[in-house]
N, CA, C and O atoms as CSV, one atom per row, in Angstrom:
chain,resi,resn,atom,element,x,y,z
A,1,MET,N,N,20.159,7.908,-43.055
A,1,MET,CA,C,18.983,7.822,-43.012
A,1,MET,C,C,19.587,7.494,-41.063
A,1,MET,O,O,19.103,6.619,-40.346
A,2,GLU,N,N,20.442,8.249,-40.742
A,2,GLU,CA,C,21.075,8.240,-39.345
A,2,GLU,C,C,19.966,9.312,-39.161
A,2,GLU,O,O,19.278,9.052,-38.174
A,3,PHE,N,N,19.539,10.577,-39.895
A,3,PHE,CA,C,19.564,11.614,-39.683
A,3,PHE,C,C,16.979,11.031,-39.247
A,3,PHE,O,O,16.466,11.633,-38.304
A,4,THR,N,N,16.515,10.514,-39.660
A,4,THR,CA,C,15.367,10.177,-40.220
A,4,THR,C,C,15.188,9.347,-39.175
A,4,THR,O,O,14.095,9.495,-38.628
A,5,ILE,N,N,16.300,8.043,-38.443
A,5,ILE,CA,C,15.709,7.682,-36.928
A,5,ILE,C,C,16.458,8.646,-35.906
A,5,ILE,O,O,16.478,8.092,-34.807
A,6,THR,N,N,16.941,9.612,-35.881
A,6,THR,CA,C,17.163,10.434,-35.041
A,6,THR,C,C,16.023,11.061,-34.337
A,6,THR,O,O,15.660,10.963,-33.165
A,7,SER,N,N,15.234,12.173,-35.994
A,7,SER,CA,C,14.464,12.655,-35.519
A,7,SER,C,C,12.936,12.341,-35.050
A,7,SER,O,O,12.021,13.006,-34.564
A,8,ALA,N,N,13.164,10.725,-35.523
A,8,ALA,CA,C,11.820,9.939,-34.919
A,8,ALA,C,C,12.464,9.667,-34.344
A,8,ALA,O,O,11.794,10.040,-33.381
A,9,ALA,N,N,13.678,9.127,-33.710
A,9,ALA,CA,C,13.646,9.198,-31.966
A,9,ALA,C,C,12.771,10.214,-31.041
A,9,ALA,O,O,11.795,10.101,-30.300
A,10,ILE,N,N,13.744,11.411,-31.529
A,10,ILE,CA,C,13.534,12.162,-30.872
A,10,ILE,C,C,12.187,12.400,-31.177
A,10,ILE,O,O,11.669,12.238,-30.072
A,11,ALA,N,N,10.925,12.786,-32.257
A,11,ALA,CA,C,9.739,13.076,-32.149
A,11,ALA,C,C,9.149,11.893,-31.040
A,11,ALA,O,O,8.341,12.583,-30.418
A,12,THR,N,N,9.087,10.717,-30.516
A,12,THR,CA,C,8.483,10.355,-29.537
A,12,THR,C,C,9.136,10.335,-28.411
A,12,THR,O,O,8.457,10.403,-27.387
A,13,LEU,N,N,10.378,10.251,-28.309
A,13,LEU,CA,C,10.904,10.876,-26.619
A,13,LEU,C,C,9.684,12.677,-26.740
A,13,LEU,O,O,8.582,12.563,-26.203
A,14,ILE,N,N,9.970,13.903,-27.322
A,14,ILE,CA,C,9.103,14.453,-26.606
A,14,ILE,C,C,6.469,14.465,-26.585
A,14,ILE,O,O,5.581,15.071,-25.985
A,15,SER,N,N,6.596,13.182,-27.848
A,15,SER,CA,C,5.641,12.783,-27.813
A,15,SER,C,C,5.759,12.269,-26.249
A,15,SER,O,O,5.290,13.030,-25.403
A,16,ALA,N,N,6.106,11.547,-25.989
A,16,ALA,CA,C,6.023,10.842,-24.593
A,16,ALA,C,C,5.638,11.959,-23.698
A,16,ALA,O,O,4.515,12.205,-23.259
A,17,LEU,N,N,7.313,12.920,-23.395
A,17,LEU,CA,C,7.447,13.250,-22.014
A,17,LEU,C,C,5.977,14.155,-22.462
A,17,LEU,O,O,5.150,14.077,-21.553
A,18,THR,N,N,5.617,14.768,-23.347
A,18,THR,CA,C,4.595,15.543,-23.152
A,18,THR,C,C,3.015,14.455,-23.013
A,18,THR,O,O,1.956,15.063,-22.860
A,19,SER,N,N,2.984,13.017,-23.073
A,19,SER,CA,C,2.212,12.689,-22.318
A,19,SER,C,C,1.999,12.388,-21.285
A,19,SER,O,O,0.951,12.110,-20.703
A,20,ALA,N,N,3.593,12.450,-20.818
A,20,ALA,CA,C,3.415,12.488,-19.397
A,20,ALA,C,C,3.073,13.581,-18.708
A,20,ALA,O,O,2.246,13.726,-17.808
A,21,LEU,N,N,3.617,14.146,-19.097
A,21,LEU,CA,C,3.431,15.972,-18.413
A,21,LEU,C,C,1.776,16.074,-18.277
A,21,LEU,O,O,1.188,16.270,-17.214
A,22,VAL,N,N,1.039,15.870,-19.808
A,22,VAL,CA,C,-0.154,16.024,-18.978
A,22,VAL,C,C,-1.132,14.580,-18.748
A,22,VAL,O,O,-1.975,14.869,-17.899
A,23,THR,N,N,-1.195,14.059,-18.915
A,23,THR,CA,C,-1.176,12.759,-18.088
A,23,THR,C,C,-0.700,13.543,-15.975
A,23,THR,O,O,-1.483,14.218,-15.307
A,24,LEU,N,N,0.455,13.186,-15.613
A,24,LEU,CA,C,0.369,14.023,-14.734
A,24,LEU,C,C,-0.462,15.157,-13.796
A,24,LEU,O,O,-1.021,15.226,-12.701
A,25,LEU,N,N,-0.112,16.136,-15.164
A,25,LEU,CA,C,-1.096,17.036,-14.629
A,25,LEU,C,C,-2.527,16.595,-14.211
A,25,LEU,O,O,-2.764,16.628,-13.004
A,26,LEU,N,N,-3.762,16.084,-15.267
A,26,LEU,CA,C,-4.372,15.638,-15.034
A,26,LEU,C,C,-4.971,15.046,-14.089
A,26,LEU,O,O,-6.133,14.899,-13.711
A,27,SER,N,N,-3.530,14.604,-13.650
A,27,SER,CA,C,-4.412,13.345,-11.854
A,27,SER,C,C,-3.875,14.649,-11.112
A,27,SER,O,O,-4.894,15.300,-10.881
A,28,ASN,N,N,-2.808,15.326,-10.641
A,28,ASN,CA,C,-3.120,15.825,-9.677
A,28,ASN,C,C,-4.194,16.186,-10.096
A,28,ASN,O,O,-5.055,15.316,-9.963
A,29,ASP,N,N,-4.686,17.513,-10.758
A,29,ASP,CA,C,-6.095,18.217,-10.776
A,29,ASP,C,C,-6.973,16.844,-10.258
A,29,ASP,O,O,-7.649,17.017,-9.243
A,30,ASN,N,N,-6.996,15.910,-10.695
A,30,ASN,CA,C,-8.520,15.184,-9.917
A,30,ASN,C,C,-8.483,14.968,-8.232
A,30,ASN,O,O,-9.285,15.338,-7.374
A,31,LYS,N,N,-7.343,14.289,-8.135
A,31,LYS,CA,C,-6.902,14.635,-6.395
A,31,LYS,C,C,-7.242,15.766,-5.611
A,31,LYS,O,O,-7.735,15.840,-4.486
A,32,LYS,N,N,-6.779,16.885,-6.653
A,32,LYS,CA,C,-7.396,18.261,-5.905
A,32,LYS,C,C,-8.925,18.157,-6.158
A,32,LYS,O,O,-9.668,18.708,-5.346
A,33,ARG,N,N,-9.418,17.542,-7.142
A,33,ARG,CA,C,-11.061,18.285,-7.208
A,33,ARG,C,C,-11.873,17.033,-5.969
A,33,ARG,O,O,-12.735,17.257,-5.120
A,34,HIS,N,N,-11.227,15.836,-6.298
A,34,HIS,CA,C,-11.333,14.769,-5.255
A,34,HIS,C,C,-11.133,15.338,-3.938
A,34,HIS,O,O,-11.556,14.719,-2.962
A,35,ILE,N,N,-10.348,16.797,-3.754
A,35,ILE,CA,C,-10.239,16.561,-1.463
A,35,ILE,C,C,-11.497,17.671,-2.091
A,35,ILE,O,O,-12.662,17.313,-1.914
A,36,ASP,N,N,-11.315,18.609,-2.603
A,36,ASP,CA,C,-12.464,19.606,-3.054
A,36,ASP,C,C,-13.938,19.111,-2.209
A,36,ASP,O,O,-14.557,19.512,-1.223
A,37,ASP,N,N,-14.095,17.957,-3.260
A,37,ASP,CA,C,-16.196,17.244,-3.219
A,37,ASP,C,C,-15.249,16.245,-1.724
A,37,ASP,O,O,-16.269,15.776,-1.217
A,38,GLN,N,N,-14.451,15.870,-1.104
A,38,GLN,CA,C,-14.428,16.109,0.247
A,38,GLN,C,C,-14.887,16.844,1.931
A,38,GLN,O,O,-15.493,16.461,2.932
A,39,LEU,N,N,-14.088,18.238,1.418
A,39,LEU,CA,C,-14.515,19.292,1.660
A,39,LEU,C,C,-15.764,19.617,2.227
A,39,LEU,O,O,-16.227,19.593,3.367
A,40,ASP,N,N,-16.297,20.015,0.791
A,40,ASP,CA,C,-18.172,19.759,0.390
A,40,ASP,C,C,-18.605,19.113,1.151
A,40,ASP,O,O,-19.308,19.684,1.985
A,41,ALA,N,N,-18.357,17.033,1.322
A,41,ALA,CA,C,-19.147,16.972,2.410
A,41,ALA,C,C,-18.817,16.744,4.065
A,41,ALA,O,O,-19.485,16.109,4.881
A,42,ILE,N,N,-17.725,17.386,4.236
A,42,ILE,CA,C,-17.576,17.842,5.657
A,42,ILE,C,C,-18.737,19.217,5.466
A,42,ILE,O,O,-19.874,18.828,5.733
A,43,ILE,N,N,-18.703,20.244,5.192
A,43,ILE,CA,C,-19.150,21.073,5.245
A,43,ILE,C,C,-20.286,20.540,5.395
A,43,ILE,O,O,-20.595,20.123,6.512
A,44,LYS,N,N,-20.813,20.473,4.753
A,44,LYS,CA,C,-22.421,19.538,4.199
A,44,LYS,C,C,-22.783,19.247,5.935
A,44,LYS,O,O,-23.647,19.815,6.604
A,45,ILE,N,N,-21.527,17.860,6.509
A,45,ILE,CA,C,-21.544,17.450,7.763
A,45,ILE,C,C,-22.200,18.135,8.437
A,45,ILE,O,O,-23.330,18.038,8.918
A,46,SER,N,N,-20.907,19.347,8.475
A,46,SER,CA,C,-21.231,20.128,9.742
A,46,SER,C,C,-22.629,21.255,9.728
A,46,SER,O,O,-23.145,21.435,10.831
A,47,ILE,N,N,-22.971,21.671,9.063
A,47,ILE,CA,C,-24.553,21.611,8.979
A,47,ILE,C,C,-25.275,21.679,9.233
A,47,ILE,O,O,-25.783,22.694,9.712
A,48,GLN,N,N,-25.792,20.594,9.063
A,48,GLN,CA,C,-26.737,20.288,8.998
A,48,GLN,C,C,-26.350,19.009,11.020
A,48,GLN,O,O,-27.214,18.407,11.659
A,49,TYR,N,N,-25.491,19.059,11.202
A,49,TYR,CA,C,-25.274,19.284,12.733
A,49,TYR,C,C,-24.305,19.813,13.172
A,49,TYR,O,O,-23.390,18.991,13.182
A,50,PRO,N,N,-23.737,21.570,13.872
A,50,PRO,CA,C,-23.964,21.794,14.017
A,50,PRO,C,C,-23.193,21.765,15.364
A,50,PRO,O,O,-22.165,22.428,15.503
A,51,TYR,N,N,-23.582,21.170,16.125
A,51,TYR,CA,C,-22.801,20.653,16.849
A,51,TYR,C,C,-21.858,20.832,16.981
A,51,TYR,O,O,-21.328,21.794,17.537
A,52,LEU,N,N,-21.080,19.301,16.152
A,52,LEU,CA,C,-20.158,19.071,15.802
A,52,LEU,C,C,-18.320,19.744,15.759
A,52,LEU,O,O,-17.182,19.388,16.063
A,53,GLU,N,N,-18.954,20.744,15.245
A,53,GLU,CA,C,-17.654,22.273,15.210
A,53,GLU,C,C,-18.668,23.368,15.966
A,53,GLU,O,O,-19.337,24.305,15.532
A,54,SER,N,N,-18.434,22.718,17.517
A,54,SER,CA,C,-19.152,23.698,18.186
A,54,SER,C,C,-18.857,23.310,19.824
A,54,SER,O,O,-19.456,22.535,20.570
A,55,LEU,N,N,-17.258,24.493,20.140
A,55,LEU,CA,C,-16.390,24.016,21.095
A,55,LEU,C,C,-16.861,23.814,22.466
A,55,LEU,O,O,-16.059,23.487,23.341
A,56,THR,N,N,-18.994,24.107,22.898
A,56,THR,CA,C,-19.106,23.953,24.223
A,56,THR,C,C,-19.068,22.903,23.830
A,56,THR,O,O,-18.613,22.198,24.731
A,57,PHE,N,N,-19.377,22.087,22.605
A,57,PHE,CA,C,-20.141,20.017,22.483
A,57,PHE,C,C,-18.081,19.188,22.922
A,57,PHE,O,O,-17.419,18.791,23.881
A,58,THR,N,N,-17.984,19.361,21.621
A,58,THR,CA,C,-16.344,18.716,21.607
A,58,THR,C,C,-15.208,19.451,22.246
A,58,THR,O,O,-14.223,19.759,21.575
A,59,THR,N,N,-15.318,19.780,23.680
A,59,THR,CA,C,-14.529,19.453,25.356
A,59,THR,C,C,-15.275,18.877,25.678
A,59,THR,O,O,-14.671,18.040,26.348
A,60,THR,N,N,-17.117,18.445,25.768
A,60,THR,CA,C,-17.202,17.758,26.251
A,60,THR,C,C,-17.453,15.602,25.966
A,60,THR,O,O,-18.361,14.816,26.238
A,61,TRP,N,N,-15.625,15.430,25.095
A,61,TRP,CA,C,-15.537,14.682,24.471
A,61,TRP,C,C,-14.774,13.936,25.702
A,61,TRP,O,O,-15.905,14.061,26.172
A,62,ILE,N,N,-14.195,13.458,26.431
A,62,ILE,CA,C,-13.289,13.054,27.330
A,62,ILE,C,C,-14.494,13.097,27.730
A,62,ILE,O,O,-15.383,13.029,26.880
A,63,PRO,N,N,-14.789,13.206,28.961
A,63,PRO,CA,C,-16.046,12.113,29.853
A,63,PRO,C,C,-17.247,11.384,28.516
A,63,PRO,O,O,-17.960,10.427,28.818
A,64,ASN,N,N,-17.281,11.817,27.535
A,64,ASN,CA,C,-17.969,10.970,26.808
A,64,ASN,C,C,-17.865,9.981,25.738
A,64,ASN,O,O,-18.668,9.437,24.979
A,65,LYS,N,N,-16.214,9.918,25.993
A,65,LYS,CA,C,-16.250,9.645,24.478
A,65,LYS,C,C,-16.432,7.896,24.554
A,65,LYS,O,O,-16.464,7.442,23.410
A,66,ASN,N,N,-16.562,6.773,25.670
A,66,ASN,CA,C,-16.936,5.535,25.598
A,66,ASN,C,C,-19.260,5.675,25.920
A,66,ASN,O,O,-20.007,4.855,26.455
A,67,SER,N,N,-19.496,6.687,25.453
A,67,SER,CA,C,-21.144,6.688,25.614
A,67,SER,C,C,-21.575,6.495,24.287
A,67,SER,O,O,-20.872,6.607,23.283
A,68,ASN,N,N,-22.453,6.276,24.324
A,68,ASN,CA,C,-23.238,5.232,23.526
A,68,ASN,C,C,-24.375,6.078,23.060
A,68,ASN,O,O,-25.041,5.644,22.121
A,69,LYS,N,N,-24.837,7.793,23.850
A,69,LYS,CA,C,-25.544,8.743,22.677
A,69,LYS,C,C,-25.079,8.313,21.648
A,69,LYS,O,O,-24.123,7.577,21.402
A,70,GLU,N,N,-26.064,8.986,20.847
A,70,GLU,CA,C,-25.655,9.461,18.895
A,70,GLU,C,C,-25.448,10.128,18.578
A,70,GLU,O,O,-25.772,10.268,17.398
A,71,GLU,N,N,-24.701,11.259,19.246
A,71,GLU,CA,C,-24.184,12.386,19.062
A,71,GLU,C,C,-23.030,12.257,19.054
A,71,GLU,O,O,-22.249,12.710,18.217
A,72,TYR,N,N,-22.718,11.428,20.274
A,72,TYR,CA,C,-20.862,11.268,20.310
A,72,TYR,C,C,-20.370,10.223,19.467
A,72,TYR,O,O,-19.153,10.203,19.286
A,73,LEU,N,N,-21.071,9.355,18.918
A,73,LEU,CA,C,-21.335,8.576,18.137
A,73,LEU,C,C,-20.796,8.267,16.923
A,73,LEU,O,O,-20.094,7.425,16.363
A,74,ARG,N,N,-21.758,9.871,16.627
A,74,ARG,CA,C,-21.797,10.798,15.304
A,74,ARG,C,C,-20.675,12.038,15.435
A,74,ARG,O,O,-20.539,12.882,14.549
A,75,TYR,N,N,-19.921,12.021,16.626
A,75,TYR,CA,C,-18.877,13.195,16.587
A,75,TYR,C,C,-17.586,12.123,15.939
A,75,TYR,O,O,-16.797,12.404,15.037
A,76,ASP,N,N,-17.658,11.133,16.542
A,76,ASP,CA,C,-16.285,10.793,17.144
A,76,ASP,C,C,-15.938,9.598,14.670
A,76,ASP,O,O,-15.034,9.273,13.900
A,77,ALA,N,N,-17.833,9.564,14.825
A,77,ALA,CA,C,-17.079,9.228,12.889
A,77,ALA,C,C,-16.640,10.275,12.832
A,77,ALA,O,O,-15.419,10.337,12.688
A,78,TYR,N,N,-17.321,11.393,12.908
A,78,TYR,CA,C,-17.214,12.419,12.019
A,78,TYR,C,C,-15.591,13.603,11.555
A,78,TYR,O,O,-15.327,14.282,10.563
A,79,CYS,N,N,-14.628,13.248,13.280
A,79,CYS,CA,C,-13.208,13.005,13.468
A,79,CYS,C,C,-12.939,12.457,12.965
A,79,CYS,O,O,-12.473,13.090,12.017
A,80,ILE,N,N,-12.757,10.793,12.690
A,80,ILE,CA,C,-11.511,10.508,11.336
A,80,ILE,C,C,-12.277,10.716,10.453
A,80,ILE,O,O,-12.031,9.802,9.665
A,81,LEU,N,N,-13.632,11.743,9.724
A,81,LEU,CA,C,-13.833,11.330,8.557
A,81,LEU,C,C,-12.702,12.457,8.625
A,81,LEU,O,O,-11.611,12.084,8.192
A,82,LEU,N,N,-12.781,13.895,9.139
A,82,LEU,CA,C,-11.913,14.923,9.282
A,82,LEU,C,C,-10.300,15.038,9.248
A,82,LEU,O,O,-9.455,15.641,8.585
A,83,PHE,N,N,-10.344,14.019,10.458
A,83,PHE,CA,C,-8.571,14.104,9.961
A,83,PHE,C,C,-8.173,12.818,9.348
A,83,PHE,O,O,-7.371,12.034,9.856
A,84,ASN,N,N,-8.749,12.664,8.291
A,84,ASN,CA,C,-8.991,11.858,6.769
A,84,ASN,C,C,-7.974,12.428,5.912
A,84,ASN,O,O,-6.877,12.160,5.422
A,85,PHE,N,N,-9.232,13.739,5.981
A,85,PHE,CA,C,-9.599,14.408,5.453
A,85,PHE,C,C,-7.845,15.273,5.008
A,85,PHE,O,O,-6.972,15.575,4.194
A,86,LEU,N,N,-8.421,15.269,6.436
A,86,LEU,CA,C,-6.653,16.781,7.016
A,86,LEU,C,C,-5.971,15.870,6.797
A,86,LEU,O,O,-5.012,16.439,6.277
A,87,SER,N,N,-5.743,14.872,6.803
A,87,SER,CA,C,-4.248,13.970,6.051
A,87,SER,C,C,-4.330,14.008,4.798
A,87,SER,O,O,-3.300,14.395,4.246
A,88,ARG,N,N,-5.064,13.784,4.229
A,88,ARG,CA,C,-4.557,13.721,2.833
A,88,ARG,C,C,-4.245,15.781,1.647
A,88,ARG,O,O,-3.578,16.200,0.701
A,89,VAL,N,N,-5.458,16.378,2.829
A,89,VAL,CA,C,-5.110,17.481,2.381
A,89,VAL,C,C,-3.872,17.823,2.593
A,89,VAL,O,O,-3.281,18.310,1.629
A,90,SER,N,N,-3.059,17.661,4.011
A,90,SER,CA,C,-1.380,17.388,4.019
A,90,SER,C,C,-0.572,16.551,2.741
A,90,SER,O,O,0.297,17.014,2.002
A,91,ALA,N,N,-1.001,15.535,2.738
A,91,ALA,CA,C,-0.015,14.972,1.710
A,91,ALA,C,C,0.452,15.423,0.565
A,91,ALA,O,O,1.559,15.574,0.048
A,92,PHE,N,N,-1.391,15.726,0.105
A,92,PHE,CA,C,-1.075,16.381,-1.265
A,92,PHE,C,C,-0.607,17.840,-1.312
A,92,PHE,O,O,-0.114,18.259,-2.359
A,93,TYR,N,N,-0.785,18.995,0.232
A,93,TYR,CA,C,0.415,19.771,-0.050
A,93,TYR,C,C,1.790,19.228,0.094
A,93,TYR,O,O,2.358,19.466,-0.972
A,94,LYS,N,N,2.430,18.738,0.739
A,94,LYS,CA,C,3.469,18.189,0.416
A,94,LYS,C,C,3.616,18.389,1.722
A,94,LYS,O,O,4.757,18.849,1.662
A,95,TYR,N,N,3.252,18.411,3.326
A,95,TYR,CA,C,3.093,19.137,4.352
A,95,TYR,C,C,3.005,20.857,4.632
A,95,TYR,O,O,2.849,21.431,5.709
A,96,ASP,N,N,3.160,21.433,3.284
A,96,ASP,CA,C,3.851,22.928,3.040
A,96,ASP,C,C,2.159,24.504,3.906
A,96,ASP,O,O,1.320,25.204,3.340
A,97,LYS,N,N,2.441,24.341,5.012
A,97,LYS,CA,C,2.260,24.541,5.825
A,97,LYS,C,C,1.168,26.234,5.120
A,97,LYS,O,O,0.003,26.561,5.348
A,98,LYS,N,N,2.026,26.761,4.441
A,98,LYS,CA,C,1.458,27.891,3.790
A,98,LYS,C,C,-0.026,28.274,3.055
A,98,LYS,O,O,-0.833,29.201,3.114
A,99,LYS,N,N,0.187,26.322,1.950
A,99,LYS,CA,C,-0.387,25.956,1.513
A,99,LYS,C,C,-1.836,25.522,2.169
A,99,LYS,O,O,-2.963,25.943,1.908
A,100,ILE,N,N,-1.605,25.000,2.667
A,100,ILE,CA,C,-2.602,24.352,4.109
A,100,ILE,C,C,-3.593,25.524,3.816
A,100,ILE,O,O,-4.415,25.919,2.989
A,101,GLU,N,N,-2.983,25.843,5.051
A,101,GLU,CA,C,-3.875,26.930,5.234
A,101,GLU,C,C,-4.179,28.035,4.839
A,101,GLU,O,O,-4.960,28.801,5.404
A,102,ASN,N,N,-3.354,28.303,3.421
A,102,ASN,CA,C,-4.774,29.228,2.289
A,102,ASN,C,C,-6.009,28.370,1.577
A,102,ASN,O,O,-6.984,28.661,0.885
A,103,TYR,N,N,-5.437,27.162,2.123
A,103,TYR,CA,C,-6.646,25.872,1.531
A,103,TYR,C,C,-7.950,25.715,2.781
A,103,TYR,O,O,-9.165,25.879,2.666
A,104,ILE,N,N,-7.456,25.489,3.486
A,104,ILE,CA,C,-8.528,26.022,4.534
A,104,ILE,C,C,-8.089,25.916,5.941
A,104,ILE,O,O,-6.929,25.565,6.157
A,105,ALA,N,N,-9.199,26.282,7.302
A,105,ALA,CA,C,-8.993,26.677,8.135
A,105,ALA,C,C,-8.096,25.478,8.998
A,105,ALA,O,O,-8.594,25.304,10.110
A,106,ILE,N,N,-7.133,24.790,8.791
A,106,ILE,CA,C,-6.385,23.730,9.676
A,106,ILE,C,C,-5.576,24.222,10.993
A,106,ILE,O,O,-4.679,23.512,11.448
A,107,LYS,N,N,-5.904,25.397,11.561
A,107,LYS,CA,C,-5.122,25.480,12.482
A,107,LYS,C,C,-6.786,25.723,13.422
A,107,LYS,O,O,-6.624,25.719,14.642
A,108,ASP,N,N,-8.150,25.905,12.988
A,108,ASP,CA,C,-9.149,25.818,13.672
A,108,ASP,C,C,-9.699,24.492,13.676
A,108,ASP,O,O,-10.337,23.892,14.542
A,109,TRP,N,N,-9.288,24.134,12.437
A,109,TRP,CA,C,-10.340,22.519,13.181
A,109,TRP,C,C,-8.727,21.258,14.246
A,109,TRP,O,O,-8.799,20.209,14.885
A,110,ILE,N,N,-7.658,22.109,13.904
A,110,ILE,CA,C,-7.292,20.893,14.675
A,110,ILE,C,C,-7.672,21.577,15.957
A,110,ILE,O,O,-7.718,20.633,16.747
A,111,ARG,N,N,-7.984,22.714,16.655
A,111,ARG,CA,C,-7.777,23.585,18.168
A,111,ARG,C,C,-8.837,23.206,18.061
A,111,ARG,O,O,-8.596,22.160,18.664
A,112,ILE,N,N,-10.069,23.095,17.767
A,112,ILE,CA,C,-10.953,22.245,17.718
A,112,ILE,C,C,-11.582,21.253,18.204
A,112,ILE,O,O,-12.581,21.086,18.904
A,113,HIS,N,N,-10.756,20.578,17.666
A,113,HIS,CA,C,-11.794,18.822,17.684
A,113,HIS,C,C,-10.140,18.436,18.270
A,113,HIS,O,O,-9.723,17.338,17.902
A,114,LYS,N,N,-9.207,19.276,19.145
A,114,LYS,CA,C,-7.843,18.692,19.988
A,114,LYS,C,C,-8.173,17.485,21.060
A,114,LYS,O,O,-7.384,16.585,21.348
A,115,ASP,N,N,-9.387,17.636,21.548
A,115,ASP,CA,C,-9.398,16.407,22.849
A,115,ASP,C,C,-9.703,15.526,22.400
A,115,ASP,O,O,-9.852,14.399,22.870
A,116,TYR,N,N,-9.895,16.075,21.016
A,116,TYR,CA,C,-10.404,13.696,20.238
A,116,TYR,C,C,-9.127,13.296,19.378
A,116,TYR,O,O,-8.926,12.188,18.880
A,117,TRP,N,N,-8.251,14.486,19.298
A,117,TRP,CA,C,-7.064,13.342,18.443
A,117,TRP,C,C,-6.076,13.214,20.064
A,117,TRP,O,O,-4.867,13.039,20.217
A,118,GLN,N,N,-6.871,13.339,20.799
A,118,GLN,CA,C,-5.614,13.599,22.023
A,118,GLN,C,C,-6.330,12.238,22.226
A,118,GLN,O,O,-6.009,11.084,22.511
A,119,ASN,N,N,-7.090,12.709,22.031
A,119,ASN,CA,C,-7.633,11.071,23.640
A,119,ASN,C,C,-9.546,10.566,22.250
A,119,ASN,O,O,-10.730,10.892,22.327
A,120,PRO,N,N,-8.768,9.731,21.288
A,120,PRO,CA,C,-9.565,8.762,20.808
A,120,PRO,C,C,-10.218,8.211,21.825
A,120,PRO,O,O,-9.919,8.312,23.015
A,121,GLU,N,N,-11.898,7.112,20.951
A,121,GLU,CA,C,-11.945,6.274,21.537
A,121,GLU,C,C,-11.620,5.513,21.953
A,121,GLU,O,O,-11.994,4.962,22.988
A,122,THR,N,N,-10.409,5.140,20.893
A,122,THR,CA,C,-9.805,3.899,21.310
A,122,THR,C,C,-8.524,4.331,21.251
A,122,THR,O,O,-8.036,5.201,20.530
A,123,SER,N,N,-7.896,3.471,22.284
A,123,SER,CA,C,-6.273,4.101,22.834
A,123,SER,C,C,-4.869,3.613,21.690
A,123,SER,O,O,-4.659,2.439,21.386
A,124,TYR,N,N,-4.182,4.582,21.274
A,124,TYR,CA,C,-3.976,4.684,20.042
A,124,TYR,C,C,-3.839,4.305,18.577
A,124,TYR,O,O,-3.027,3.873,17.759
A,125,GLU,N,N,-5.135,4.725,18.714
A,125,GLU,CA,C,-6.194,5.338,17.147
A,125,GLU,C,C,-4.942,5.970,16.475
A,125,GLU,O,O,-4.015,5.523,15.800
A,126,ASN,N,N,-5.279,7.133,16.916
A,126,ASN,CA,C,-4.438,7.515,15.750
A,126,ASN,C,C,-2.609,7.706,15.729
A,126,ASN,O,O,-1.961,8.677,15.340
A,127,ILE,N,N,-2.196,6.593,16.213
A,127,ILE,CA,C,-1.142,6.653,16.666
A,127,ILE,C,C,-0.918,5.077,15.065
A,127,ILE,O,O,0.085,4.823,14.397
A,128,ASP,N,N,-1.802,4.660,15.042
A,128,ASP,CA,C,-2.461,3.351,13.974
A,128,ASP,C,C,-2.337,4.525,13.373
A,128,ASP,O,O,-1.249,5.043,13.121
A,129,SER,N,N,-3.355,4.977,13.128
A,129,SER,CA,C,-4.402,5.684,12.180
A,129,SER,C,C,-3.608,6.257,10.508
A,129,SER,O,O,-3.761,6.282,9.287
A,130,TYR,N,N,-2.368,6.785,12.069
A,130,TYR,CA,C,-1.694,7.926,10.405
A,130,TYR,C,C,-0.084,7.811,10.807
A,130,TYR,O,O,0.235,8.303,11.890
A,131,ASP,N,N,0.870,7.236,10.056
A,131,ASP,CA,C,1.852,7.853,10.161
A,131,ASP,C,C,2.321,8.584,10.878
A,131,ASP,O,O,1.516,9.153,11.616
A,132,GLU,N,N,3.704,8.924,11.033
A,132,GLU,CA,C,4.877,10.206,11.322
A,132,GLU,C,C,4.710,11.233,11.949
A,132,GLU,O,O,4.574,11.829,13.018
A,133,LYS,N,N,4.793,11.215,10.506
A,133,LYS,CA,C,4.445,12.757,9.723
A,133,LYS,C,C,3.178,13.761,9.900
A,133,LYS,O,O,3.270,14.956,10.182
A,134,PHE,N,N,2.558,13.386,9.785
A,134,PHE,CA,C,0.951,13.903,9.948
A,134,PHE,C,C,1.267,14.124,11.634
A,134,PHE,O,O,1.694,15.231,11.960
A,135,ARG,N,N,1.077,13.164,12.622
A,135,ARG,CA,C,1.236,12.854,13.956
A,135,ARG,C,C,2.042,14.445,14.207
A,135,ARG,O,O,1.461,15.310,14.863
A,136,GLU,N,N,3.247,14.664,13.682
A,136,GLU,CA,C,3.503,15.716,14.461
A,136,GLU,C,C,3.615,16.671,14.011
A,136,GLU,O,O,4.211,17.468,14.737
A,137,PHE,N,N,3.178,17.208,12.658
A,137,PHE,CA,C,2.172,18.295,12.278
A,137,PHE,C,C,0.952,18.488,12.584
A,137,PHE,O,O,0.572,19.658,12.561
A,138,ILE,N,N,0.244,17.718,12.856
A,138,ILE,CA,C,-0.695,18.157,14.195
A,138,ILE,C,C,-0.868,17.894,15.264
A,138,ILE,O,O,-2.016,17.746,15.685
A,139,ASN,N,N,0.046,17.774,15.929
A,139,ASN,CA,C,0.788,17.755,16.819
A,139,ASN,C,C,1.697,19.182,17.337
A,139,ASN,O,O,2.074,19.385,18.491
A,140,TYR,N,N,1.959,20.221,15.964
A,140,TYR,CA,C,2.380,21.215,16.032
A,140,TYR,C,C,2.082,22.469,16.270
A,140,TYR,O,O,2.840,23.378,16.608
A,141,TYR,N,N,-0.158,22.505,15.898
A,141,TYR,CA,C,-0.343,22.686,15.681
A,141,TYR,C,C,-1.757,22.779,16.584
A,141,TYR,O,O,-2.949,23.031,16.403
A,142,LEU,N,N,-0.601,22.313,17.964
A,142,LEU,CA,C,-1.913,22.151,19.810
A,142,LEU,C,C,-0.587,22.214,20.620
A,142,LEU,O,O,-0.737,21.864,21.790
A,143,LYS,N,N,0.981,22.667,20.190
A,143,LYS,CA,C,1.327,23.137,21.566
A,143,LYS,C,C,1.735,24.797,22.274
A,143,LYS,O,O,1.988,24.912,23.473
């Protein structure tokens, strides 16, 4: 009888561990799919409004950040979307620079939008919106 109880306990434990592992793998896959979808959305926006990724435009952010011009309002919203995405990607890959750089051209994105990052429309916006690890990660690329 002890053998039966032990066998049943082991089988239950193996079943529970297998179930937990499958759930974890599916969850991770769903997170990656969600990140991929966000990347696709950002790319579609940048195709529709190519100036959002143009250094000629992005370097004009600082003197125009309080402007009510539609293109700067759109750029502000785009950058919020972009940096939120970069934050999620960084967390997903646990801030592993090589993995992140293999997935997206993060250096280029951060450097193109550095004026926005360093001078958001609202003072302290990035400090208040993102955790310290992400801010340090972004600033690493801006050195």
